[in-house]
GROMACS .gro file of C-alpha atoms in nm:
model
  211
    1MET     CA    1   9.389  11.212  11.347
    2PHE     CA    2   9.376  10.896  11.092
    3GLU     CA    3   9.437  10.872  10.723
    4ALA     CA    4   9.270  10.585  10.556
    5VAL     CA    5   9.293  10.438  10.192
    6LEU     CA    6   8.989  10.291  10.083
    7ASN     CA    7   8.931  10.050   9.805
    8VAL     CA    8   8.583  10.127   9.650
    9LYS     CA    9   8.377  10.052   9.347
   10PRO     CA   10   8.253  10.378   9.200
   11PRO     CA   11   7.903  10.381   9.034
   12THR     CA   12   7.878  10.335   8.634
   13PHE     CA   13   7.826  10.731   8.594
   14CYS     CA   14   8.145  10.796   8.792
   15PRO     CA   15   8.441  10.925   8.637
   16LEU     CA   16   8.643  10.686   8.832
   17ALA     CA   17   8.463  10.396   8.668
   18LEU     CA   18   8.604  10.480   8.327
   19SER     CA   19   8.896  10.269   8.375
   20ARG     CA   20   8.639   9.969   8.395
   21ARG     CA   21   8.533  10.032   8.059
   22HIS     CA   22   8.897  10.146   7.902
   23ARG     CA   23   9.120   9.879   8.070
   24ASP     CA   24   9.454  10.034   8.003
   25SER     CA   25   9.328  10.397   8.123
   26TYR     CA   26   9.372  10.555   8.472
   27VAL     CA   27   9.168  10.854   8.607
   28LEU     CA   28   9.291  11.120   8.862
   29VAL     CA   29   9.009  11.341   8.962
   30LYS     CA   30   9.174  11.668   9.034
   31SER     CA   31   8.869  11.882   9.183
   32LEU     CA   32   8.500  11.838   9.251
   33LYS     CA   33   8.223  12.091   9.321
   34ARG     CA   34   7.878  12.044   9.415
   35LYS     CA   35   7.610  12.242   9.195
   36GLY     CA   36   7.268  12.168   9.368
   37GLU     CA   37   7.185  11.812   9.263
   38ARG     CA   38   7.476  11.787   9.037
   39LEU     CA   39   7.841  11.723   9.085
   40SER     CA   40   8.117  11.864   8.871
   41HIS     CA   41   8.439  11.685   8.804
   42LEU     CA   42   8.779  11.783   8.666
   43ALA     CA   43   8.962  11.470   8.574
   44LEU     CA   44   9.276  11.389   8.409
   45VAL     CA   45   9.235  11.070   8.204
   46GLY     CA   46   9.540  10.877   8.057
   47GLU     CA   47   9.604  10.601   7.796
   48ALA     CA   48   9.238  10.618   7.712
   49HIS     CA   49   9.234  10.585   7.341
   50ASN     CA   50   8.919  10.633   7.140
   51PHE     CA   51   8.786  10.797   7.467
   52THR     CA   52   8.386  10.776   7.486
   53ILE     CA   53   8.106  10.724   7.729
   54PRO     CA   54   7.845  10.506   7.614
   55ILE     CA   55   7.522  10.664   7.506
   56LYS     CA   56   7.310  10.477   7.733
   57VAL     CA   57   7.489  10.585   8.026
   58LEU     CA   58   7.475  10.955   7.911
   59GLN     CA   59   7.093  10.905   7.871
   60LYS     CA   60   7.030  10.721   8.191
   61TYR     CA   61   7.204  10.957   8.396
   62SER     CA   62   7.130  11.279   8.207
   63LEU     CA   63   7.522  11.369   8.187
   64LYS     CA   64   7.632  11.657   8.019
   65PRO     CA   65   7.829  11.583   7.692
   66VAL     CA   66   8.200  11.541   7.762
   67LYS     CA   67   8.457  11.737   7.560
   68PRO     CA   68   8.796  11.623   7.651
   69TYR     CA   69   9.093  11.878   7.642
   70GLN     CA   70   9.402  11.702   7.487
   71VAL     CA   71   9.689  11.734   7.706
   72ASP     CA   72   9.926  11.537   7.494
   73SER     CA   73   9.899  11.222   7.273
   74LYS     CA   74   9.797  10.999   7.568
   75SER     CA   75   9.640  11.231   7.833
   76ARG     CA   76   9.300  11.421   7.808
   77LEU     CA   77   9.171  11.681   8.061
   78VAL     CA   78   8.789  11.614   8.130
   79MET     CA   79   8.512  11.816   8.294
   80PHE     CA   80   8.168  11.710   8.311
   81GLU     CA   81   7.848  11.675   8.546
   82THR     CA   82   7.683  11.389   8.680
   83PRO     CA   83   7.412  11.319   8.949
   84ILE     CA   84   7.536  11.341   9.313
   85CYS     CA   85   7.743  11.022   9.324
   86PRO     CA   86   7.639  10.788   9.635
   87LEU     CA   87   8.015  10.806   9.740
   88TYR     CA   88   7.987  11.174   9.759
   89GLU     CA   89   7.663  11.154   9.949
   90ALA     CA   90   7.821  10.896  10.187
   91LEU     CA   91   8.108  11.126  10.262
   92CYS     CA   92   7.873  11.440  10.329
   93ASP     CA   93   7.704  11.228  10.570
   94THR     CA   94   8.018  11.185  10.790
   95ALA     CA   95   8.299  11.379  10.962
   96CYS     CA   96   8.559  11.233  10.721
   97LEU     CA   97   8.725  11.450  10.470
   98LEU     CA   98   8.848  11.352  10.111
   99ILE     CA   99   9.230  11.403  10.042
  100HIS     CA  100   9.267  11.216   9.719
  101GLU     CA  101   9.112  10.981   9.458
  102ASN     CA  102   9.231  10.787   9.176
  103SER     CA  103   9.109  10.491   8.966
  104HIS     CA  104   9.268  10.149   8.935
  105ARG     CA  105   9.146   9.851   8.746
  106GLY     CA  106   8.802   9.741   8.856
  107GLY     CA  107   8.774  10.023   9.120
  108ALA     CA  108   8.916  10.336   9.280
  109TYR     CA  109   9.135  10.445   9.590
  110TRP     CA  110   9.006  10.691   9.819
  111THR     CA  111   9.228  10.861  10.066
  112VAL     CA  112   9.033  11.022  10.344
  113GLY     CA  113   9.113  11.196  10.672
  114ALA     CA  114   8.931  11.147  11.010
  115GLU     CA  115   8.923  11.220  11.359
  116SER     CA  116   8.895  10.857  11.482
  117ARG     CA  117   8.863  10.504  11.347
  118SER     CA  118   8.513  10.524  11.449
  119ASP     CA  119   8.441  10.800  11.190
  120ILE     CA  120   8.602  10.586  10.913
  121ARG     CA  121   8.384  10.289  11.016
  122HIS     CA  122   8.080  10.511  11.010
  123LEU     CA  123   8.181  10.620  10.649
  124LEU     CA  124   8.205  10.247  10.529
  125LYS     CA  125   7.862  10.179  10.692
  126ARG     CA  126   7.728  10.498  10.493
  127MET     CA  127   7.880  10.382  10.168
  128HIS     CA  128   7.739  10.031  10.227
  129ASP     CA  129   7.388  10.175  10.304
  130TYR     CA  130   7.417  10.377   9.962
  131GLY     CA  131   7.493  10.035   9.797
  132VAL     CA  132   7.857  10.117   9.734
  133GLU     CA  133   8.112   9.822   9.775
  134ALA     CA  134   8.400   9.947   9.985
  135ALA     CA  135   8.680   9.808  10.212
  136VAL     CA  136   8.975   9.955  10.402
  137HIS     CA  137   9.305   9.921  10.221
  138ASP     CA  138   9.520  10.099  10.473
  139VAL     CA  139   9.462  10.296  10.793
  140HIS     CA  140   9.719  10.474  10.993
  141ARG     CA  141   9.755  10.746  11.266
  142MET     CA  142   9.878  11.111  11.142
  143ASN     CA  143  10.157  11.215  11.400
  144GLY     CA  144  10.105  11.587  11.313
  145ARG     CA  145  10.479  11.625  11.170
  146ARG     CA  146  10.420  11.712  10.795
  147ILE     CA  147  10.722  11.566  10.632
  148LEU     CA  148  10.591  11.603  10.247
  149THR     CA  149  10.417  11.872  10.075
  150SER     CA  150  10.090  11.735   9.957
  151ARG     CA  151  10.215  11.740   9.593
  152GLN     CA  152  10.506  11.528   9.702
  153GLY     CA  153  10.281  11.307   9.891
  154GLU     CA  154  10.045  11.248   9.608
  155VAL     CA  155  10.318  11.178   9.346
  156LEU     CA  156  10.511  10.934   9.575
  157TYR     CA  157  10.186  10.754   9.672
  158ASN     CA  158  10.085  10.719   9.294
  159ALA     CA  159  10.434  10.593   9.209
  160TYR     CA  160  10.414  10.343   9.497
  161GLN     CA  161  10.065  10.237   9.367
  162LYS     CA  162  10.168  10.194   8.998
  163GLY     CA  163  10.462   9.986   9.058
  164TYR     CA  164  10.734  10.259   8.985
  165PHE     CA  165  10.947  10.135   9.267
  166ASP     CA  166  10.930   9.776   9.158
  167TYR     CA  167  11.179   9.566   8.967
  168PRO     CA  168  11.125   9.576   8.671
  169HIS     CA  169  10.928   9.928   8.693
  170GLY     CA  170  10.551   9.858   8.687
  171ILE     CA  171  10.519  10.211   8.511
  172SER     CA  172  10.788  10.419   8.344
  173LEU     CA  173  10.856  10.776   8.455
  174ARG     CA  174  10.731  10.941   8.158
  175GLU     CA  175  10.396  10.747   8.185
  176LEU     CA  176  10.381  10.849   8.550
  177ALA     CA  177  10.447  11.219   8.458
  178ARG     CA  178  10.164  11.200   8.219
  179GLN     CA  179   9.911  11.124   8.506
  180HIS     CA  180  10.022  11.432   8.699
  181GLY     CA  181  10.020  11.662   8.390
  182CYS     CA  182  10.398  11.751   8.428
  183SER     CA  183  10.702  11.658   8.261
  184ALA     CA  184  10.916  11.356   8.321
  185PRO     CA  185  11.224  11.577   8.453
  186THR     CA  186  10.963  11.774   8.693
  187LEU     CA  187  10.843  11.463   8.831
  188SER     CA  188  11.172  11.307   8.881
  189ILE     CA  189  11.274  11.627   9.094
  190LEU     CA  190  10.958  11.579   9.291
  191LEU     CA  191  11.004  11.217   9.395
  192ARG     CA  192  11.382  11.279   9.474
  193ARG     CA  193  11.306  11.569   9.698
  194GLY     CA  194  11.009  11.363   9.841
  195LEU     CA  195  11.244  11.043   9.912
  196ARG     CA  196  11.510  11.268  10.045
  197LYS     CA  197  11.262  11.422  10.309
  198ILE     CA  198  11.148  11.081  10.397
  199MET     CA  199  11.524  10.954  10.448
  200GLU     CA  200  11.612  11.255  10.671
  201ASP     CA  201  11.314  11.195  10.906
  202PHE     CA  202  11.420  10.827  10.944
  203ILE     CA  203  11.764  10.902  11.032
  204ARG     CA  204  11.664  11.157  11.263
  205GLN     CA  205  11.383  10.985  11.430
  206LYS     CA  206  11.471  10.604  11.410
  207MET     CA  207  11.836  10.626  11.400
  208GLY     CA  208  11.889  10.932  11.629
  209HIS     CA  209  12.146  11.083  11.420
  210PRO     CA  210  12.131  11.462  11.373
  211LEU     CA  211  12.176  11.621  11.015
   0.00000   0.00000   0.00000
């Protein structure tokens, strides 16, 4: 099994494209559900002041009006429907599974699981066939040992991508917590527990010391 992180450019009507119009915002898609030829999204949108989707985009793609739920002063939980996204169509044409997706300036990161590298290459080809710009950002083999819970892996990955471990911090703990819809103390505990598991695994596997 392999896990790959793809750097993709989502279409205009995709929730992950919101950060292209709102440069300081981020989008974390929490859930997807297909309904015929429509796709329902549940997304957490942060740092998006005066959040709107242009009328011409709503009209062109027959989007349902967006009614954000205010989580806090800087975060909104948004649910709306779009046409079937070419990203989603490409995924359904392959054996790959979507694990995680989040936005960054100018695009989005897709984390997918696959049986082989050829499956990942096939997914990239199908994306290109659908007119989606995509490239492999990272790929590695899953060794079958589940060190972290999915939640711990999610917060550690996002913290790394946003520069939380950089010096100085690229993002504050409080801002990172808003992305995950939890408090700063809760996120701090998740990060520390995840890092502890990684360190314990490193000490056992690489240094040969029992704990």
